[in-house]
């Protein structure tokens, strides 16, 4: 086997498991451990991995599994309230909105529950419940299957329903966002749902607190060219901010306080 082929397989293992052992690679590739070590030295020299005792690890940390909804409600709660209030200020046309699932989207629904008089379409039972506080907004809840431990509907029936509408403004949630990977989610069904809505929206706004900056989940939602605005509670990393600027995506966040 050529060295290029071996190194390609080693990197595939790194991408899949975020690590590789010399012994396992030797067994799978059918070569000596010394040959594997030489390949790891070369791959490290090229800046593709980091060697450790007995093998090598990825330069990118593995994604952190998403918490269940009950735990996410209290995580970064103040940041999510700030994002909800900032996002509410972007609503200037009271026609048809889409509000995604998620605890940050729930804060947006709470912020507009007593003032919005247009139509809101959602697949989130929590968003719909927040909007029940007002008798002014018209709320359409998409049909579908409820996910375990998640008060959200999704699946092919949900996507077919959402595909029937055109949205003046769509507020999208995510599990991660990064300069290279764009917008990602831990759930493939949620990523598919978001893409369906983005395709039918005049303007798509991402709601994401700064803890998601640099995080990459395994299901791709979209690239930055499909997102008009990102609403967050503080400035993003330089890498992500530069990627957004290059795509023409506007960042909405509170202005930093000036020192005395």
Short mmCIF file of C-alpha atoms in Angstrom, two decimals:
data_model
loop_
_atom_site.label_atom_id
_atom_site.label_comp_id
_atom_site.label_asym_id
_atom_site.label_seq_id
_atom_site.Cartn_x
_atom_site.Cartn_y
_atom_site.Cartn_z
CA UNK A 1 0.00 0.00 0.00
CA UNK A 2 1.34 3.42 -0.95
CA UNK A 3 2.12 5.89 1.83
CA UNK A 4 -0.47 8.34 0.48
CA UNK A 5 -3.19 5.67 0.70
CA UNK A 6 -2.14 4.73 4.24
CA UNK A 7 -2.16 8.33 5.37
CA UNK A 8 -5.57 8.90 3.81
CA UNK A 9 -6.96 5.98 5.81
CA UNK A 10 -5.28 7.20 8.98
CA UNK A 11 -6.86 10.64 8.55
CA UNK A 12 -10.26 9.02 7.90
CA UNK A 13 -9.91 7.27 11.27
CA UNK A 14 -8.92 10.55 12.92
CA UNK A 15 -11.95 12.35 11.46
CA UNK A 16 -14.30 9.55 12.53
CA UNK A 17 -13.01 8.94 16.07
CA UNK A 18 -10.78 11.98 16.77
CA UNK A 19 -7.88 9.63 17.56
CA UNK A 20 -5.97 6.64 16.23
CA UNK A 21 -3.65 4.13 17.90
CA UNK A 22 -0.47 2.84 16.31
CA UNK A 23 -1.40 -0.77 17.04
CA UNK A 24 -4.91 -0.48 15.58
CA UNK A 25 -3.69 1.32 12.46
CA UNK A 26 -0.97 -1.30 12.00
CA UNK A 27 -3.56 -4.09 12.16
CA UNK A 28 -6.06 -2.40 9.82
CA UNK A 29 -3.47 -1.31 7.26
CA UNK A 30 -1.45 -4.51 7.40
CA UNK A 31 1.88 -2.74 7.95
CA UNK A 32 4.40 -2.57 10.77
CA UNK A 33 4.04 -0.23 13.72
CA UNK A 34 7.21 1.55 12.60
CA UNK A 35 5.60 2.31 9.24
CA UNK A 36 2.55 3.75 10.99
CA UNK A 37 4.76 5.90 13.24
CA UNK A 38 6.56 7.30 10.19
CA UNK A 39 3.19 8.15 8.64
CA UNK A 40 2.12 9.92 11.84
CA UNK A 41 5.34 11.93 11.88
CA UNK A 42 4.68 13.05 8.30
CA UNK A 43 1.03 13.91 8.99
CA UNK A 44 2.02 15.91 12.07
CA UNK A 45 4.66 17.74 10.04
CA UNK A 46 1.90 18.73 7.60
CA UNK A 47 -0.19 20.08 10.48
CA UNK A 48 -2.96 17.49 10.19
CA UNK A 49 -2.80 15.82 13.62
CA UNK A 50 -0.92 15.78 16.92
CA UNK A 51 1.10 12.76 17.99
CA UNK A 52 0.61 11.39 21.50
CA UNK A 53 1.93 8.33 23.31
CA UNK A 54 0.74 5.27 21.39
CA UNK A 55 -0.88 7.12 18.49
CA UNK A 56 -2.27 10.50 17.47
CA UNK A 57 -5.27 12.75 18.06
CA UNK A 58 -7.22 15.25 16.00
CA UNK A 59 -6.34 18.93 16.18
CA UNK A 60 -10.07 19.65 16.43
CA UNK A 61 -11.76 18.66 19.71
CA UNK A 62 -14.72 16.27 19.39
CA UNK A 63 -18.16 17.90 19.45
CA UNK A 64 -19.81 18.14 22.84
CA UNK A 65 -23.08 16.14 22.89
CA UNK A 66 -26.10 18.39 23.14
CA UNK A 67 -27.84 18.54 26.49
CA UNK A 68 -31.50 17.52 26.81
CA UNK A 69 -34.03 20.34 26.71
CA UNK A 70 -34.60 20.35 30.47
CA UNK A 71 -30.91 21.09 31.04
CA UNK A 72 -30.61 23.67 28.24
CA UNK A 73 -33.39 25.83 29.71
CA UNK A 74 -31.10 27.09 32.48
CA UNK A 75 -27.84 27.07 30.49
CA UNK A 76 -26.78 30.60 29.42
CA UNK A 77 -30.27 31.80 30.34
CA UNK A 78 -29.33 35.49 30.54
CA UNK A 79 -27.63 35.36 27.15
CA UNK A 80 -30.70 33.74 25.60
CA UNK A 81 -33.00 36.42 27.02
CA UNK A 82 -30.74 39.10 25.54
CA UNK A 83 -30.77 37.38 22.15
CA UNK A 84 -34.56 37.06 22.26
CA UNK A 85 -35.01 40.78 22.91
CA UNK A 86 -32.49 41.77 20.22
CA UNK A 87 -34.10 39.47 17.67
CA UNK A 88 -37.54 40.90 18.43
CA UNK A 89 -36.28 44.30 17.28
CA UNK A 90 -35.62 42.89 13.79
CA UNK A 91 -39.33 42.25 13.23
CA UNK A 92 -40.66 45.21 11.27
CA UNK A 93 -43.13 43.50 8.93
CA UNK A 94 -46.00 41.72 10.64
CA UNK A 95 -46.82 39.13 8.03
CA UNK A 96 -45.44 35.57 8.27
CA UNK A 97 -42.63 34.60 10.61
CA UNK A 98 -41.04 31.24 11.25
CA UNK A 99 -39.64 30.65 14.73
CA UNK A 100 -37.54 27.53 15.17
CA UNK A 101 -37.37 25.23 18.17
CA UNK A 102 -34.89 25.69 20.99
CA UNK A 103 -34.61 27.56 24.25
CA UNK A 104 -33.30 30.74 22.59
CA UNK A 105 -36.18 30.74 20.12
CA UNK A 106 -38.52 30.36 23.08
CA UNK A 107 -37.13 33.60 24.51
CA UNK A 108 -37.87 35.37 21.21
CA UNK A 109 -41.45 34.10 21.31
CA UNK A 110 -41.77 35.38 24.87
CA UNK A 111 -40.41 38.79 23.84
CA UNK A 112 -43.02 39.27 21.08
CA UNK A 113 -45.93 37.44 22.72
CA UNK A 114 -47.81 40.61 23.73
CA UNK A 115 -47.05 42.78 20.72
CA UNK A 116 -46.91 40.77 17.49
CA UNK A 117 -50.10 40.70 15.43
CA UNK A 118 -48.97 38.78 12.35
CA UNK A 119 -48.70 35.05 11.69
CA UNK A 120 -46.12 32.79 13.31
CA UNK A 121 -45.40 29.29 12.02
CA UNK A 122 -43.42 26.95 14.25
CA UNK A 123 -42.67 23.31 14.93
CA UNK A 124 -42.02 24.01 18.62
CA UNK A 125 -44.70 23.36 21.20
CA UNK A 126 -42.90 25.68 23.62
CA UNK A 127 -42.86 28.56 21.13
CA UNK A 128 -46.56 28.02 20.48
CA UNK A 129 -47.25 27.98 24.23
CA UNK A 130 -45.41 31.28 24.71
CA UNK A 131 -47.46 32.89 21.94
CA UNK A 132 -50.69 31.70 23.56
CA UNK A 133 -50.16 34.52 26.08
CA UNK A 134 -51.54 36.86 23.43
CA UNK A 135 -54.78 36.71 21.49
CA UNK A 136 -53.32 38.96 18.78
CA UNK A 137 -50.88 36.68 16.94
CA UNK A 138 -52.02 33.91 14.62
CA UNK A 139 -50.08 30.72 15.35
CA UNK A 140 -49.74 27.70 13.07
CA UNK A 141 -48.07 24.62 14.53
CA UNK A 142 -46.58 22.17 12.04
CA UNK A 143 -47.64 18.53 12.38
CA UNK A 144 -45.13 15.74 12.89
CA UNK A 145 -43.52 13.35 15.33
CA UNK A 146 -42.48 14.60 18.77
CA UNK A 147 -38.85 13.81 19.53
CA UNK A 148 -38.03 12.00 22.80
CA UNK A 149 -37.42 14.52 25.60
CA UNK A 150 -37.82 17.40 23.10
CA UNK A 151 -41.10 19.37 22.77
CA UNK A 152 -40.52 19.73 19.03
CA UNK A 153 -42.18 18.22 15.97
CA UNK A 154 -40.16 17.03 12.99
CA UNK A 155 -40.02 14.49 10.20
CA UNK A 156 -41.19 14.29 6.59
CA UNK A 157 -44.74 15.43 7.43
CA UNK A 158 -43.34 18.50 9.20
CA UNK A 159 -41.08 19.38 6.27
CA UNK A 160 -43.90 18.98 3.76
CA UNK A 161 -46.07 21.34 5.80
CA UNK A 162 -43.34 23.97 6.18
CA UNK A 163 -42.50 23.78 2.47
CA UNK A 164 -46.00 25.09 1.63
CA UNK A 165 -45.33 28.54 3.08
CA UNK A 166 -43.23 31.56 2.19
CA UNK A 167 -41.66 33.35 5.16
CA UNK A 168 -40.90 37.06 5.36
CA UNK A 169 -38.49 36.37 8.21
CA UNK A 170 -37.22 33.05 9.57
CA UNK A 171 -35.51 32.69 12.94
CA UNK A 172 -33.30 29.59 12.95
CA UNK A 173 -31.63 27.77 15.85
CA UNK A 174 -28.48 25.65 15.79
CA UNK A 175 -26.17 23.45 17.85
CA UNK A 176 -22.96 24.94 16.51
CA UNK A 177 -21.50 27.58 14.23
CA UNK A 178 -17.97 27.93 12.91
CA UNK A 179 -16.04 29.78 10.24
CA UNK A 180 -15.45 26.71 8.08
CA UNK A 181 -18.46 24.45 8.78
CA UNK A 182 -21.10 27.20 8.87
CA UNK A 183 -24.31 26.39 10.75
CA UNK A 184 -24.65 22.84 12.12
CA UNK A 185 -26.97 20.78 14.31
CA UNK A 186 -26.73 17.56 16.30
CA UNK A 187 -30.06 16.33 14.90
CA UNK A 188 -30.30 15.53 11.18
CA UNK A 189 -34.10 16.00 11.27
CA UNK A 190 -33.70 19.50 12.73
CA UNK A 191 -31.05 20.42 10.16
CA UNK A 192 -33.36 19.29 7.34
CA UNK A 193 -36.24 21.28 8.82
CA UNK A 194 -34.11 24.42 9.01
CA UNK A 195 -32.96 24.06 5.40
CA UNK A 196 -36.57 23.68 4.25
CA UNK A 197 -37.49 26.97 5.90
CA UNK A 198 -34.36 28.83 4.77
CA UNK A 199 -35.11 27.88 1.16
CA UNK A 200 -38.53 29.55 1.46
CA UNK A 201 -37.54 32.65 3.44
CA UNK A 202 -36.78 36.19 2.29
CA UNK A 203 -34.47 36.64 5.25
CA UNK A 204 -32.99 34.04 7.60
CA UNK A 205 -31.71 35.03 11.04
CA UNK A 206 -29.62 32.70 13.20
CA UNK A 207 -30.17 32.81 16.97
CA UNK A 208 -27.03 31.53 18.73
CA UNK A 209 -25.35 32.34 22.01
CA UNK A 210 -21.57 32.63 22.03
CA UNK A 211 -21.05 29.17 23.57
CA UNK A 212 -21.84 27.76 20.10
CA UNK A 213 -19.10 29.79 18.43
CA UNK A 214 -16.48 27.36 17.08
CA UNK A 215 -18.58 24.27 17.83
CA UNK A 216 -19.23 21.86 14.94
CA UNK A 217 -22.09 19.35 15.07
CA UNK A 218 -22.37 16.52 12.55
CA UNK A 219 -25.45 17.65 10.56
CA UNK A 220 -24.91 20.62 8.23
CA UNK A 221 -27.70 23.21 8.12
CA UNK A 222 -26.24 25.76 5.69
CA UNK A 223 -23.30 27.96 4.82
CA UNK A 224 -22.99 31.59 5.84
CA UNK A 225 -24.17 32.78 2.44
CA UNK A 226 -27.69 31.63 3.39
CA UNK A 227 -27.81 33.59 6.67
CA UNK A 228 -28.54 37.32 6.61
CA UNK A 229 -28.02 37.99 10.33
CA UNK A 230 -26.61 36.30 13.42
CA UNK A 231 -28.04 37.46 16.74
CA UNK A 232 -25.82 36.73 19.73
CA UNK A 233 -25.11 38.21 23.15
CA UNK A 234 -21.49 39.27 22.64
CA UNK A 235 -18.82 39.63 19.98
CA UNK A 236 -17.82 36.45 18.17
CA UNK A 237 -14.32 35.08 17.70
CA UNK A 238 -12.23 36.81 15.04
CA UNK A 239 -12.26 33.69 12.86
CA UNK A 240 -16.05 33.41 12.85
CA UNK A 241 -16.57 37.16 12.56
CA UNK A 242 -14.29 37.31 9.51
CA UNK A 243 -16.16 34.44 7.83
CA UNK A 244 -19.48 36.20 8.41
CA UNK A 245 -18.14 39.49 7.08
CA UNK A 246 -16.85 37.76 3.94
CA UNK A 247 -20.31 36.26 3.35
CA UNK A 248 -22.09 39.57 3.97
CA UNK A 249 -23.77 38.26 7.12
CA UNK A 250 -24.57 40.94 9.69
CA UNK A 251 -23.88 40.34 13.40
CA UNK A 252 -26.37 41.74 15.91
CA UNK A 253 -25.11 41.93 19.49
CA UNK A 254 -25.18 44.41 22.39
CA UNK A 255 -22.72 47.24 22.15
CA UNK A 256 -19.83 46.78 24.61
CA UNK A 257 -19.96 49.13 27.57
CA UNK A 258 -17.37 51.89 27.56
CA UNK A 259 -15.03 52.10 30.51
CA UNK A 260 -14.99 55.18 32.69
#
